[in-house]
PDB file of C-alpha atoms and ligand atoms in Angstrom:
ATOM      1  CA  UNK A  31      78.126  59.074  78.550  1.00 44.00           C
ATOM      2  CA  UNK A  32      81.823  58.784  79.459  1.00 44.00           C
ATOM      3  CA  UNK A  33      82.907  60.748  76.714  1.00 44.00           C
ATOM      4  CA  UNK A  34      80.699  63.657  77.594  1.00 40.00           C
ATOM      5  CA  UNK A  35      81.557  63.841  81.787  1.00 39.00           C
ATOM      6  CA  UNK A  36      85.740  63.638  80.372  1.00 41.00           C
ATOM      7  CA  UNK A  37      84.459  66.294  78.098  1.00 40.00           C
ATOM      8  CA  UNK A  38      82.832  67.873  81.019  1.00 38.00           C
ATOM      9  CA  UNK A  39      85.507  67.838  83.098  1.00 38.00           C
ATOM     10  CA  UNK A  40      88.142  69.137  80.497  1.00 40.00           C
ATOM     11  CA  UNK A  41      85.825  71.560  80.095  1.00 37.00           C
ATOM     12  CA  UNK A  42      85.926  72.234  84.031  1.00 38.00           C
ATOM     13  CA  UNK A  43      90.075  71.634  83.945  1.00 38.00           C
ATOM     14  CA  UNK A  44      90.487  74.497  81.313  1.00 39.00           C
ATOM     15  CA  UNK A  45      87.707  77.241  83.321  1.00 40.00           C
ATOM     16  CA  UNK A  46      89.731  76.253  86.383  1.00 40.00           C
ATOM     17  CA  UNK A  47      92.987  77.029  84.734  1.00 41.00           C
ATOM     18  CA  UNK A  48      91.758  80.154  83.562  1.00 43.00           C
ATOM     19  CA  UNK A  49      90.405  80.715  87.151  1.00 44.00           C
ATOM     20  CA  UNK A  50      93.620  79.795  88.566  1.00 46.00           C
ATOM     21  CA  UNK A  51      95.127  82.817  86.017  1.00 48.00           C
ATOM     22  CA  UNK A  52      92.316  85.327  87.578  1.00 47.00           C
ATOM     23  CA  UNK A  53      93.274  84.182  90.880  1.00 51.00           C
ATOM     24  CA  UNK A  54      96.791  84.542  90.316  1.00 67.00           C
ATOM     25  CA  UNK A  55      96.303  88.147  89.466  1.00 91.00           C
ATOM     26  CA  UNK A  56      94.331  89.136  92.169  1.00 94.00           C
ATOM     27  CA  UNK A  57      96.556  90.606  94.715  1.00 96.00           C
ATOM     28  CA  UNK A  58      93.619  91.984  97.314  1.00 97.00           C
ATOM     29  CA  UNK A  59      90.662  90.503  97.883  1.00 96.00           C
ATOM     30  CA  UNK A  60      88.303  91.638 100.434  1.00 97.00           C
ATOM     31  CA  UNK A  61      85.039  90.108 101.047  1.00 96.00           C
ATOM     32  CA  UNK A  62      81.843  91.719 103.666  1.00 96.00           C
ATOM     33  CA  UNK A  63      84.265  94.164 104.837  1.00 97.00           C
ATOM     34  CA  UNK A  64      82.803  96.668 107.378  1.00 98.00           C
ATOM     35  CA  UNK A  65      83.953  98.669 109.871  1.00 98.00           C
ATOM     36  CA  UNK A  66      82.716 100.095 112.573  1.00 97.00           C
ATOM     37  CA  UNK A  67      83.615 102.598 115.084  1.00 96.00           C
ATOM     38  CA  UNK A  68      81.868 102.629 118.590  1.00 92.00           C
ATOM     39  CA  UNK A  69      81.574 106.086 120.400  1.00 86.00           C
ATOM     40  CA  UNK A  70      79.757 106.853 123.352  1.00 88.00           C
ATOM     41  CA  UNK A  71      77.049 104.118 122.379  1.00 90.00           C
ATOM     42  CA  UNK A  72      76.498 105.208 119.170  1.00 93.00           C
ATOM     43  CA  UNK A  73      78.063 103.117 116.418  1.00 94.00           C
ATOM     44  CA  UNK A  74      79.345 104.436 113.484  1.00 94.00           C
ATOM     45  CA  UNK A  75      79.308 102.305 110.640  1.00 96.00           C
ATOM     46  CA  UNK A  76      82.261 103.916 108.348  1.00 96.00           C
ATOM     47  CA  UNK A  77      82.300 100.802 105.644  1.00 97.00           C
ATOM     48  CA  UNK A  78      79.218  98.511 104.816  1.00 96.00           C
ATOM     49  CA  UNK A  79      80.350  95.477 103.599  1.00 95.00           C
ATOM     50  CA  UNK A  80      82.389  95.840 101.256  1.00 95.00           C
ATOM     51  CA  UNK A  81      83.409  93.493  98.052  1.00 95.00           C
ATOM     52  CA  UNK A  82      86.503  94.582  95.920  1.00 95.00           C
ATOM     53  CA  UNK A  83      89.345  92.767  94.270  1.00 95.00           C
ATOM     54  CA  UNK A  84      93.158  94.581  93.357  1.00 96.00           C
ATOM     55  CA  UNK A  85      95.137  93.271  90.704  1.00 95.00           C
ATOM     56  CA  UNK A  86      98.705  92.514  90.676  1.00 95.00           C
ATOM     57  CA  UNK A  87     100.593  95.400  89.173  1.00 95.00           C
ATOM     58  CA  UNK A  88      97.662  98.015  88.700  1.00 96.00           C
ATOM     59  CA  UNK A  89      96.850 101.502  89.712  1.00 97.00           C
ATOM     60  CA  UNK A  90      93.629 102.462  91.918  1.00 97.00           C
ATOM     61  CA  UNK A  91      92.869 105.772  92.985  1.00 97.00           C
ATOM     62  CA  UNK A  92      90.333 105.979  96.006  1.00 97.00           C
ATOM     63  CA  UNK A  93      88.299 108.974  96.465  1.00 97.00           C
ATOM     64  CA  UNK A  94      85.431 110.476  98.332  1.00 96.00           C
ATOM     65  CA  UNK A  95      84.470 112.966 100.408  1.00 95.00           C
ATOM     66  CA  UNK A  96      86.341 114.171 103.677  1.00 95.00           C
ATOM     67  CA  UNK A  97      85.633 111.667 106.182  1.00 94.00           C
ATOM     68  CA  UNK A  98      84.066 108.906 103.775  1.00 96.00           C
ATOM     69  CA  UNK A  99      86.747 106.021 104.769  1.00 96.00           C
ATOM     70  CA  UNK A 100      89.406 106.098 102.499  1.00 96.00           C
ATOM     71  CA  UNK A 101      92.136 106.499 105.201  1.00 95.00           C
ATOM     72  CA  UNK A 102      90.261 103.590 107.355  1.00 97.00           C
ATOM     73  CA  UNK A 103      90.048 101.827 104.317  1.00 97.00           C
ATOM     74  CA  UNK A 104      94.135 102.121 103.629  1.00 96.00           C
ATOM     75  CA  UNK A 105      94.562 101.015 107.105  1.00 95.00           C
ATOM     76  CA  UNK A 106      92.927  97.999 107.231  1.00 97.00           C
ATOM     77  CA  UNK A 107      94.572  97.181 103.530  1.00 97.00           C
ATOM     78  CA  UNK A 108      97.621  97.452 105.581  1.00 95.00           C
ATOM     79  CA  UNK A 109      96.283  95.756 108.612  1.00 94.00           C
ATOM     80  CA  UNK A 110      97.048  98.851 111.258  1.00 93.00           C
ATOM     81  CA  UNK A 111      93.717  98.263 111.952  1.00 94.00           C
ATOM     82  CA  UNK A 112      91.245  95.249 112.332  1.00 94.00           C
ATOM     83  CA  UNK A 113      87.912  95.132 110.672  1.00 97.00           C
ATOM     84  CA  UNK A 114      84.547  94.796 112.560  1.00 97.00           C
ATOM     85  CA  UNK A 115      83.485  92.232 110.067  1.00 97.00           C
ATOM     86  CA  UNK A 116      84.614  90.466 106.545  1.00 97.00           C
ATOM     87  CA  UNK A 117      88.310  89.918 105.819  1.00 94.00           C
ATOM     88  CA  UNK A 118      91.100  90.846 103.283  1.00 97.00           C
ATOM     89  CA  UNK A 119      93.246  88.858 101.326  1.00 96.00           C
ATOM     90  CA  UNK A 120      96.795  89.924 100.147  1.00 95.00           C
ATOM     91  CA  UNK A 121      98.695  87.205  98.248  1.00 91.00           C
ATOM     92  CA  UNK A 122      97.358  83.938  99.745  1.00 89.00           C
ATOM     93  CA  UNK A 123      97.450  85.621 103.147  1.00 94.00           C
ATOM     94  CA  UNK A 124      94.299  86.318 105.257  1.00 96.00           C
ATOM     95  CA  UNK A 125      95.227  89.231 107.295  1.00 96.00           C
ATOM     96  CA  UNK A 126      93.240  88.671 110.324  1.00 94.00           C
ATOM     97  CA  UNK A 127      94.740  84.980 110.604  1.00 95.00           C
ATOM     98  CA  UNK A 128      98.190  86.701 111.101  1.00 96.00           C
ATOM     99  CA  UNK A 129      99.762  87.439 114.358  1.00 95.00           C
ATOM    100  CA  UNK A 130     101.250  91.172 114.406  1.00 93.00           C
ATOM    101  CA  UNK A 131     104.473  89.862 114.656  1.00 94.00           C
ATOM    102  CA  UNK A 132     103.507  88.093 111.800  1.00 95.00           C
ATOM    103  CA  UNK A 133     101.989  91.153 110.037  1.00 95.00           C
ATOM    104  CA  UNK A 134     105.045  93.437 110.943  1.00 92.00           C
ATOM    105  CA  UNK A 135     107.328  91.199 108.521  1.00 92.00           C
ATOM    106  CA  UNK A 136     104.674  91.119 105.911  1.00 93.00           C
ATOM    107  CA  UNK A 137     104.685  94.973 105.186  1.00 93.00           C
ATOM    108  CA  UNK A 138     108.449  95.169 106.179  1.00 90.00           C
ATOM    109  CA  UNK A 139     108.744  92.936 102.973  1.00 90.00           C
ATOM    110  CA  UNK A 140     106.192  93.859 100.870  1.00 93.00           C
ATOM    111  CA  UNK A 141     104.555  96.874 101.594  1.00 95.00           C
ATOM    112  CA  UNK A 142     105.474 100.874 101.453  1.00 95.00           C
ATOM    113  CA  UNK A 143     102.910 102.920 103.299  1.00 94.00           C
ATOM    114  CA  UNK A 144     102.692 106.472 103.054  1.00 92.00           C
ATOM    115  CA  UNK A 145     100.524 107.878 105.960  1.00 90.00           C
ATOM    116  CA  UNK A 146      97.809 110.848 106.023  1.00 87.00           C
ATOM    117  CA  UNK A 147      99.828 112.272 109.216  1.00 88.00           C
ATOM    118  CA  UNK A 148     103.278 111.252 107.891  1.00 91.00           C
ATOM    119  CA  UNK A 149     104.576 109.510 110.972  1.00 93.00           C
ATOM    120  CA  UNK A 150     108.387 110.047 110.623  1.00 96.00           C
ATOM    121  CA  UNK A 151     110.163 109.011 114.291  1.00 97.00           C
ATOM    122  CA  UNK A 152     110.912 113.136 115.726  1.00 97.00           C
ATOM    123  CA  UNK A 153     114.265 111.443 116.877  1.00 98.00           C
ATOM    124  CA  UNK A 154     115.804 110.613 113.338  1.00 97.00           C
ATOM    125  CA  UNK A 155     117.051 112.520 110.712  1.00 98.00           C
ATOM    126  CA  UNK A 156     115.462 113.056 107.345  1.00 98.00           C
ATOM    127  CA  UNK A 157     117.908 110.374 106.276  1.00 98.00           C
ATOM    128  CA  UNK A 158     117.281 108.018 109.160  1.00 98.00           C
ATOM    129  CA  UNK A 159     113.796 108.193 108.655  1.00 97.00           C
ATOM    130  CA  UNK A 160     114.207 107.456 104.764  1.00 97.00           C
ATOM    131  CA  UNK A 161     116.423 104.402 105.838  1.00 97.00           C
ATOM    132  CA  UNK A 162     114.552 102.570 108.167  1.00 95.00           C
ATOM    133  CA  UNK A 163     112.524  99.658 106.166  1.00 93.00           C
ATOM    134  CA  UNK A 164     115.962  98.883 104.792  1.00 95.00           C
ATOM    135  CA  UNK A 165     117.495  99.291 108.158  1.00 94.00           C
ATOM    136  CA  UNK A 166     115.320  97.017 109.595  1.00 91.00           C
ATOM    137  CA  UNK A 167     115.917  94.489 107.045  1.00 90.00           C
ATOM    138  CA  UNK A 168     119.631  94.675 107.416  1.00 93.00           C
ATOM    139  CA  UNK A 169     120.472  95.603 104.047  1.00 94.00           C
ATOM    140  CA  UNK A 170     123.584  97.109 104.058  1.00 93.00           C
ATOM    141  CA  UNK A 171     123.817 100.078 101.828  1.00 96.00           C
ATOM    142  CA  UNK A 172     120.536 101.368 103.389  1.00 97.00           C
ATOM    143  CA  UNK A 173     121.991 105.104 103.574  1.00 97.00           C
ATOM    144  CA  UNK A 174     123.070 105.916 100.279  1.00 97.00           C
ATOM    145  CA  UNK A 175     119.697 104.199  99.169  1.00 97.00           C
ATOM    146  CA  UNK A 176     118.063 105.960 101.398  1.00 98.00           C
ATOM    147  CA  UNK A 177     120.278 109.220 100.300  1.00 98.00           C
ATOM    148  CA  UNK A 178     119.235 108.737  96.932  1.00 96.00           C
ATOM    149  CA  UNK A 179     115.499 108.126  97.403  1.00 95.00           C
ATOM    150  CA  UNK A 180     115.596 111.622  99.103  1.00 96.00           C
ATOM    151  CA  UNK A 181     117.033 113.325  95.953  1.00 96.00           C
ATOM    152  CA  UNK A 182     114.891 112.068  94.065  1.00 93.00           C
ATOM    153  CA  UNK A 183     112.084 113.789  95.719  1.00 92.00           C
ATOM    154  CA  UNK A 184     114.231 117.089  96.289  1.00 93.00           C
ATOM    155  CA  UNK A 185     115.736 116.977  99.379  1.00 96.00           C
ATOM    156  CA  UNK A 186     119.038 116.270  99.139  1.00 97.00           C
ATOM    157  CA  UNK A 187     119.832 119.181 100.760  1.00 97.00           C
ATOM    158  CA  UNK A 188     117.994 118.641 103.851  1.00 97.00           C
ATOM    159  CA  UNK A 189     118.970 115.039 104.938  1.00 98.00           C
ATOM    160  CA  UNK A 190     120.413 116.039 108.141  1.00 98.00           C
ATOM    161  CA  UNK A 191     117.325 117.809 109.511  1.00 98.00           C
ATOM    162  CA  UNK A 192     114.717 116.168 112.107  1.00 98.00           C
ATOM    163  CA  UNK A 193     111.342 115.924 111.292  1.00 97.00           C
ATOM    164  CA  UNK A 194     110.783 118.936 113.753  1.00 97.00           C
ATOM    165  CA  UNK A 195     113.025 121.610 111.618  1.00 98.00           C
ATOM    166  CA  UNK A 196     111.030 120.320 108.211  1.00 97.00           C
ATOM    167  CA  UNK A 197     108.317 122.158 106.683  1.00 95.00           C
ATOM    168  CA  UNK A 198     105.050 119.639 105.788  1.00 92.00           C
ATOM    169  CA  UNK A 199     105.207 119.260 102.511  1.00 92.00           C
ATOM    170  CA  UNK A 200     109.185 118.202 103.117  1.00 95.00           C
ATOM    171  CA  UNK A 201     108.074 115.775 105.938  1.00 95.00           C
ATOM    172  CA  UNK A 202     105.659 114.356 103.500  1.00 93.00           C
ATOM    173  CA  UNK A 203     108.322 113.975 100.731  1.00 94.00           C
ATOM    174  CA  UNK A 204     110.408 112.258 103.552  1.00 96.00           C
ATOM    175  CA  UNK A 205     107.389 109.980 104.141  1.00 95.00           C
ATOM    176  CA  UNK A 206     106.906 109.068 100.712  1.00 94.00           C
ATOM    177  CA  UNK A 207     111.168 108.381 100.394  1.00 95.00           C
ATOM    178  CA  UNK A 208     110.853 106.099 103.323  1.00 96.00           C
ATOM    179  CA  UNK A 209     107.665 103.842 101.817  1.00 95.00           C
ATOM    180  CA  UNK A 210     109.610 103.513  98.313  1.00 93.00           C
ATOM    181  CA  UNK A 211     112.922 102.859  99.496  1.00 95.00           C
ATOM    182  CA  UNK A 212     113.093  99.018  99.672  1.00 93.00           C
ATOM    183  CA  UNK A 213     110.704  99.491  96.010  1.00 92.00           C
ATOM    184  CA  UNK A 214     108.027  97.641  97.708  1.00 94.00           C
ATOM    185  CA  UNK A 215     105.607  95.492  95.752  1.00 94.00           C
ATOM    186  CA  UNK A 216     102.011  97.319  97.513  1.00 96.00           C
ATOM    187  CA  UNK A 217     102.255 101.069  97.392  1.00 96.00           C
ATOM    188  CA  UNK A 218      99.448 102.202 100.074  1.00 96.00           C
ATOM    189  CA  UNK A 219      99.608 106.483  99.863  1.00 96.00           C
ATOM    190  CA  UNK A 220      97.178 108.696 101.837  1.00 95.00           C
ATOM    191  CA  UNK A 221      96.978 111.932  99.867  1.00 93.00           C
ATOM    192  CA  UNK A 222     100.710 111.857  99.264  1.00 92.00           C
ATOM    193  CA  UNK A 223     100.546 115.018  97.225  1.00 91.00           C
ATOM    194  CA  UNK A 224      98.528 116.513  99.920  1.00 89.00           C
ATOM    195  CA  UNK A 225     100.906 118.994 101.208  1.00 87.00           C
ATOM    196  CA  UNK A 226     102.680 119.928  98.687  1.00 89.00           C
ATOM    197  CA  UNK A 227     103.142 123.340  95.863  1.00 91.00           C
ATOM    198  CA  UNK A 228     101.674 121.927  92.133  1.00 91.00           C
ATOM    199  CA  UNK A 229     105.063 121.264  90.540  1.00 90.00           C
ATOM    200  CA  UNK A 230     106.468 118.752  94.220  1.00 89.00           C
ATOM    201  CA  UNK A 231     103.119 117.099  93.641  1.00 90.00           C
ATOM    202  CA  UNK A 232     103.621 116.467  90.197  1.00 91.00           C
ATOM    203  CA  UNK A 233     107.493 115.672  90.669  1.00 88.00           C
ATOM    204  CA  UNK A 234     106.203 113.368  93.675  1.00 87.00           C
ATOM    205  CA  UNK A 235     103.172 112.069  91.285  1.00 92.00           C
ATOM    206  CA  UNK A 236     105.861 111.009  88.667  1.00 91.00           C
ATOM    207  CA  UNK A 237     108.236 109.011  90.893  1.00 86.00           C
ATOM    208  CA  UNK A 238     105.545 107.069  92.186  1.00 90.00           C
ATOM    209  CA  UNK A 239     104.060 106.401  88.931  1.00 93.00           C
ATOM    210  CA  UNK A 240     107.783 105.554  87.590  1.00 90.00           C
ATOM    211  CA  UNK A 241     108.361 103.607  90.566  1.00 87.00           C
ATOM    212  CA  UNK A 242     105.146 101.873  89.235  1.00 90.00           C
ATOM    213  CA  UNK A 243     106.555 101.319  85.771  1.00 90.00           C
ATOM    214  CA  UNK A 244     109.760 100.034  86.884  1.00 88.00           C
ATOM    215  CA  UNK A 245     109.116  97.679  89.641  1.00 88.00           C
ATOM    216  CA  UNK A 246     105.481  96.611  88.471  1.00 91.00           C
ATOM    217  CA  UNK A 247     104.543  97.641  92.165  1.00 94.00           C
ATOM    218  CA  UNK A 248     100.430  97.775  92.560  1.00 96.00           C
ATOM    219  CA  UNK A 249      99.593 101.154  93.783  1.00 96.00           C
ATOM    220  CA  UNK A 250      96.275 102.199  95.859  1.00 97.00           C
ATOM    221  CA  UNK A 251      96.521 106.190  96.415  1.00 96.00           C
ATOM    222  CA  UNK A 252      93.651 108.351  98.178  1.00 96.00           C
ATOM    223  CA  UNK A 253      93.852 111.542  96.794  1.00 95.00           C
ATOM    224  CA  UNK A 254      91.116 114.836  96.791  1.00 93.00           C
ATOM    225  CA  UNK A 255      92.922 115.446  93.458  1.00 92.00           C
ATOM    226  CA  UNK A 256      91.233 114.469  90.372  1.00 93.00           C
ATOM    227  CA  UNK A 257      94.307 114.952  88.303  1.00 92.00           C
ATOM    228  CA  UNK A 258      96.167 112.957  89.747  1.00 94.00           C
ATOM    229  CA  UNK A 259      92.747 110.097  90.355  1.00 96.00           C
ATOM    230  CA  UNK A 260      92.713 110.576  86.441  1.00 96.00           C
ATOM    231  CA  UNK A 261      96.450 108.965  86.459  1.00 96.00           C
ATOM    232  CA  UNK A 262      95.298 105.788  88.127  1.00 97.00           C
ATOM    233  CA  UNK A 263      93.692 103.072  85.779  1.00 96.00           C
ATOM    234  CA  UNK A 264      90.732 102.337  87.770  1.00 95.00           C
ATOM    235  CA  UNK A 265      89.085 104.769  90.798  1.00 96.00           C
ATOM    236  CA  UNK A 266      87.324 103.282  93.622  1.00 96.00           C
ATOM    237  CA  UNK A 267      84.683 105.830  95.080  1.00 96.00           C
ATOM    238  CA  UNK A 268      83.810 105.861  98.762  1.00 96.00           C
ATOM    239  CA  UNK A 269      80.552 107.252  99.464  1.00 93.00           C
ATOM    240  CA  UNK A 270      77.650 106.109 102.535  1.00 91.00           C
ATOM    241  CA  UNK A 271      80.070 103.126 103.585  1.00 92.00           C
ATOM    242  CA  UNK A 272      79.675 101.888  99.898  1.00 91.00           C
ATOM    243  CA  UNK A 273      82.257 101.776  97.271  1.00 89.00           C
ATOM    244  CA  UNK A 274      81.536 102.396  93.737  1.00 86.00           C
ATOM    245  CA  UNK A 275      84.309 100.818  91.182  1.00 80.00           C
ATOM    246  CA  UNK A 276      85.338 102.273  88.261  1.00 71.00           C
TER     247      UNK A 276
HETATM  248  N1  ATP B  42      89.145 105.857 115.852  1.00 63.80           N
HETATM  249  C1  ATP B  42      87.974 106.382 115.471  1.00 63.80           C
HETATM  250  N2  ATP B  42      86.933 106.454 116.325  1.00 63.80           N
HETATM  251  C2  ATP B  42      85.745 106.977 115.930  1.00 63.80           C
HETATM  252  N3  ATP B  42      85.501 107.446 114.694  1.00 63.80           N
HETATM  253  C3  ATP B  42      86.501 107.408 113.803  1.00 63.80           C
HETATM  254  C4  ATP B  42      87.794 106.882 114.138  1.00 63.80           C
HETATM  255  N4  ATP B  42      88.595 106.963 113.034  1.00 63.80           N
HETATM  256  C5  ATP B  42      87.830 107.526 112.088  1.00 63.80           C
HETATM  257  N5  ATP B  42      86.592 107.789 112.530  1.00 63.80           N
HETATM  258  C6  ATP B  42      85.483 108.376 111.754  1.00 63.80           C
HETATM  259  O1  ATP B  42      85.353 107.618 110.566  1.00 63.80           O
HETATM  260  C7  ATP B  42      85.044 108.455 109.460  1.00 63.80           C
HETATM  261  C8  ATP B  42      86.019 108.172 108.332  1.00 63.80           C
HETATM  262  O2  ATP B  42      87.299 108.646 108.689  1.00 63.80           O
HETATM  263  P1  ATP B  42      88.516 108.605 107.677  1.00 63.80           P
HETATM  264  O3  ATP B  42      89.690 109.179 108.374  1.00 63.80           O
HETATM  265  O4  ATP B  42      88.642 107.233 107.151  1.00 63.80           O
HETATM  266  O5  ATP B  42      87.979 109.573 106.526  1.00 63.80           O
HETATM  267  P2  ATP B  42      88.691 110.066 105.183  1.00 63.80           P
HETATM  268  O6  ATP B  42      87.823 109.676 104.045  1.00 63.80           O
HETATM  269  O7  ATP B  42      90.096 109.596 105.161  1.00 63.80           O
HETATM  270  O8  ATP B  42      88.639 111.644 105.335  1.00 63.80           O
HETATM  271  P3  ATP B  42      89.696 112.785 104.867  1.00 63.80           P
HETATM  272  O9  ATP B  42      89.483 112.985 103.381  1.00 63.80           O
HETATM  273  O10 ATP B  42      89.249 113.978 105.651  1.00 63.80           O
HETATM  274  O11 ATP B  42      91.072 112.329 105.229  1.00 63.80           O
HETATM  275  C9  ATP B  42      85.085 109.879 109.971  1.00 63.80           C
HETATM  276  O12 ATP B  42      83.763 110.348 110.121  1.00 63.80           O
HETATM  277  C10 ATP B  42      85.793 109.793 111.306  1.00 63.80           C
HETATM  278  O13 ATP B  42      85.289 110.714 112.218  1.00 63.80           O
HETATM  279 MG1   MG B  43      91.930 110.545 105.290  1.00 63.80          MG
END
């Protein structure tokens, strides 16, 4: 009888090794996660409770149809927003438990997030812009990093301009500069190819998919673009609240 329970629990040791691999992996984890938005009394539930897991170092696409969640979704994977219900993992972190100071050095030092709207600050150049995660980490050749990052997505010839004297698909390539600059290990992009002619999105596509390569970053990207969905290793379809995983 001894024999068998040490058995046993070997048995148990190795499957929790083997867990502890799976868990080590697993860079997002979110469990029952909905979301809800409340307007004029009537509530609109945007995700049902959701159940997903990202590993380390992979490629996700999420798509759907206009207005299905994806950009909530990204937002609450980068905690800009806070779920109705359920919670998200990243590392060993439970976002919700953090305080937004907290949260703010979290994605300063691990997180580049490209946004649907851009958000680059009107009052800094194209190369300020590009700068600032490094900036804000103090790291001192943050310009010519910053410089480069912005060649590499074909702008080194407009590094001096403000947001304001851009067109949109060159704000967005400034947007995507400053989320890859300090090569962050989460990539979070909201259509980043959405703006742009078929050979910026593909030369955009690439560096984030090099980026990938090089850095073993894990990268979630809502597109509308199947080609570049097709890319990803796994796509995660939003539809009714519900996710479907591919
Ligand atoms: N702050 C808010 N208050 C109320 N409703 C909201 C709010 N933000 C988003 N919604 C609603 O939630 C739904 C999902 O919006 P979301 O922006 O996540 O869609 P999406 O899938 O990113 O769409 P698109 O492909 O057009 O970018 C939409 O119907 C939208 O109207
Ligand atoms: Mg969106």
């Amino acid at each position: 009888m001894q024999d068998f329970f040490s058995g046993l629990s070997q048995y148990f040791m190795r499957s929790d090794v083997s867990g502890k691999n799976i868990r080590e992996n697993t860079l997002i984890q979110v469990a029952d996660l909905t979301m809800e938005y409340e307007q004029e009394g009537n509530v609109l539930r945007v995700l049902d409770n959701m159940n997903f897991s990202m590993q380390r170092g992979e490629t996700v696409a999420i798509v759907g149809p206009s207005g299905s969640g994806k950009t909530t979704l990204l937002q609450l994977l980068a905690a800009l927003e806070q779920p109705s219900n359920g919670h998200i993992k990243v590392d060993d972190h439970t976002l919700r438990d953090m305080s937004r100071d907290q949260l703010a050095d979290f994605r300063r030092d691990n997180m580049g997030i490209v946004f649907q709207s851009f958000h680059l600050i009107d009052s800094l150049t194209a190369l300020a812009n590009a700068a600032l995660p490094l900036d804000i980490a103090g790291v001192p050749d943050a310009l010519k990093r910053a410089q480069d990052m912005l060649e590499r997505v074909g702008l080194g010839h407009r590094i001096h301009h403000y947001p304001r004297q851009l067109s949109g698909g060159e704000q967005q390539r400034v947007a995507i500069a400053r989320a890859l600059v300090h090569q962050p290990r989460l990539i979070l992009a909201d259509e980043p190819t959405g703006n742009l002619d078929d050979k910026t999105g593909k030369l955009v596509a690439d560096m984030l998919f090099d980026l990938h390569a090089q850095t073993h970053s894990t990268l979630v990207l809502v597109t509308h673009d199947m080609r570049l969905a097709e890319r990803c290793e796994r796509s995660f379809h939003l539809q009714s609240g519900q996710l479907q995983v591919g």
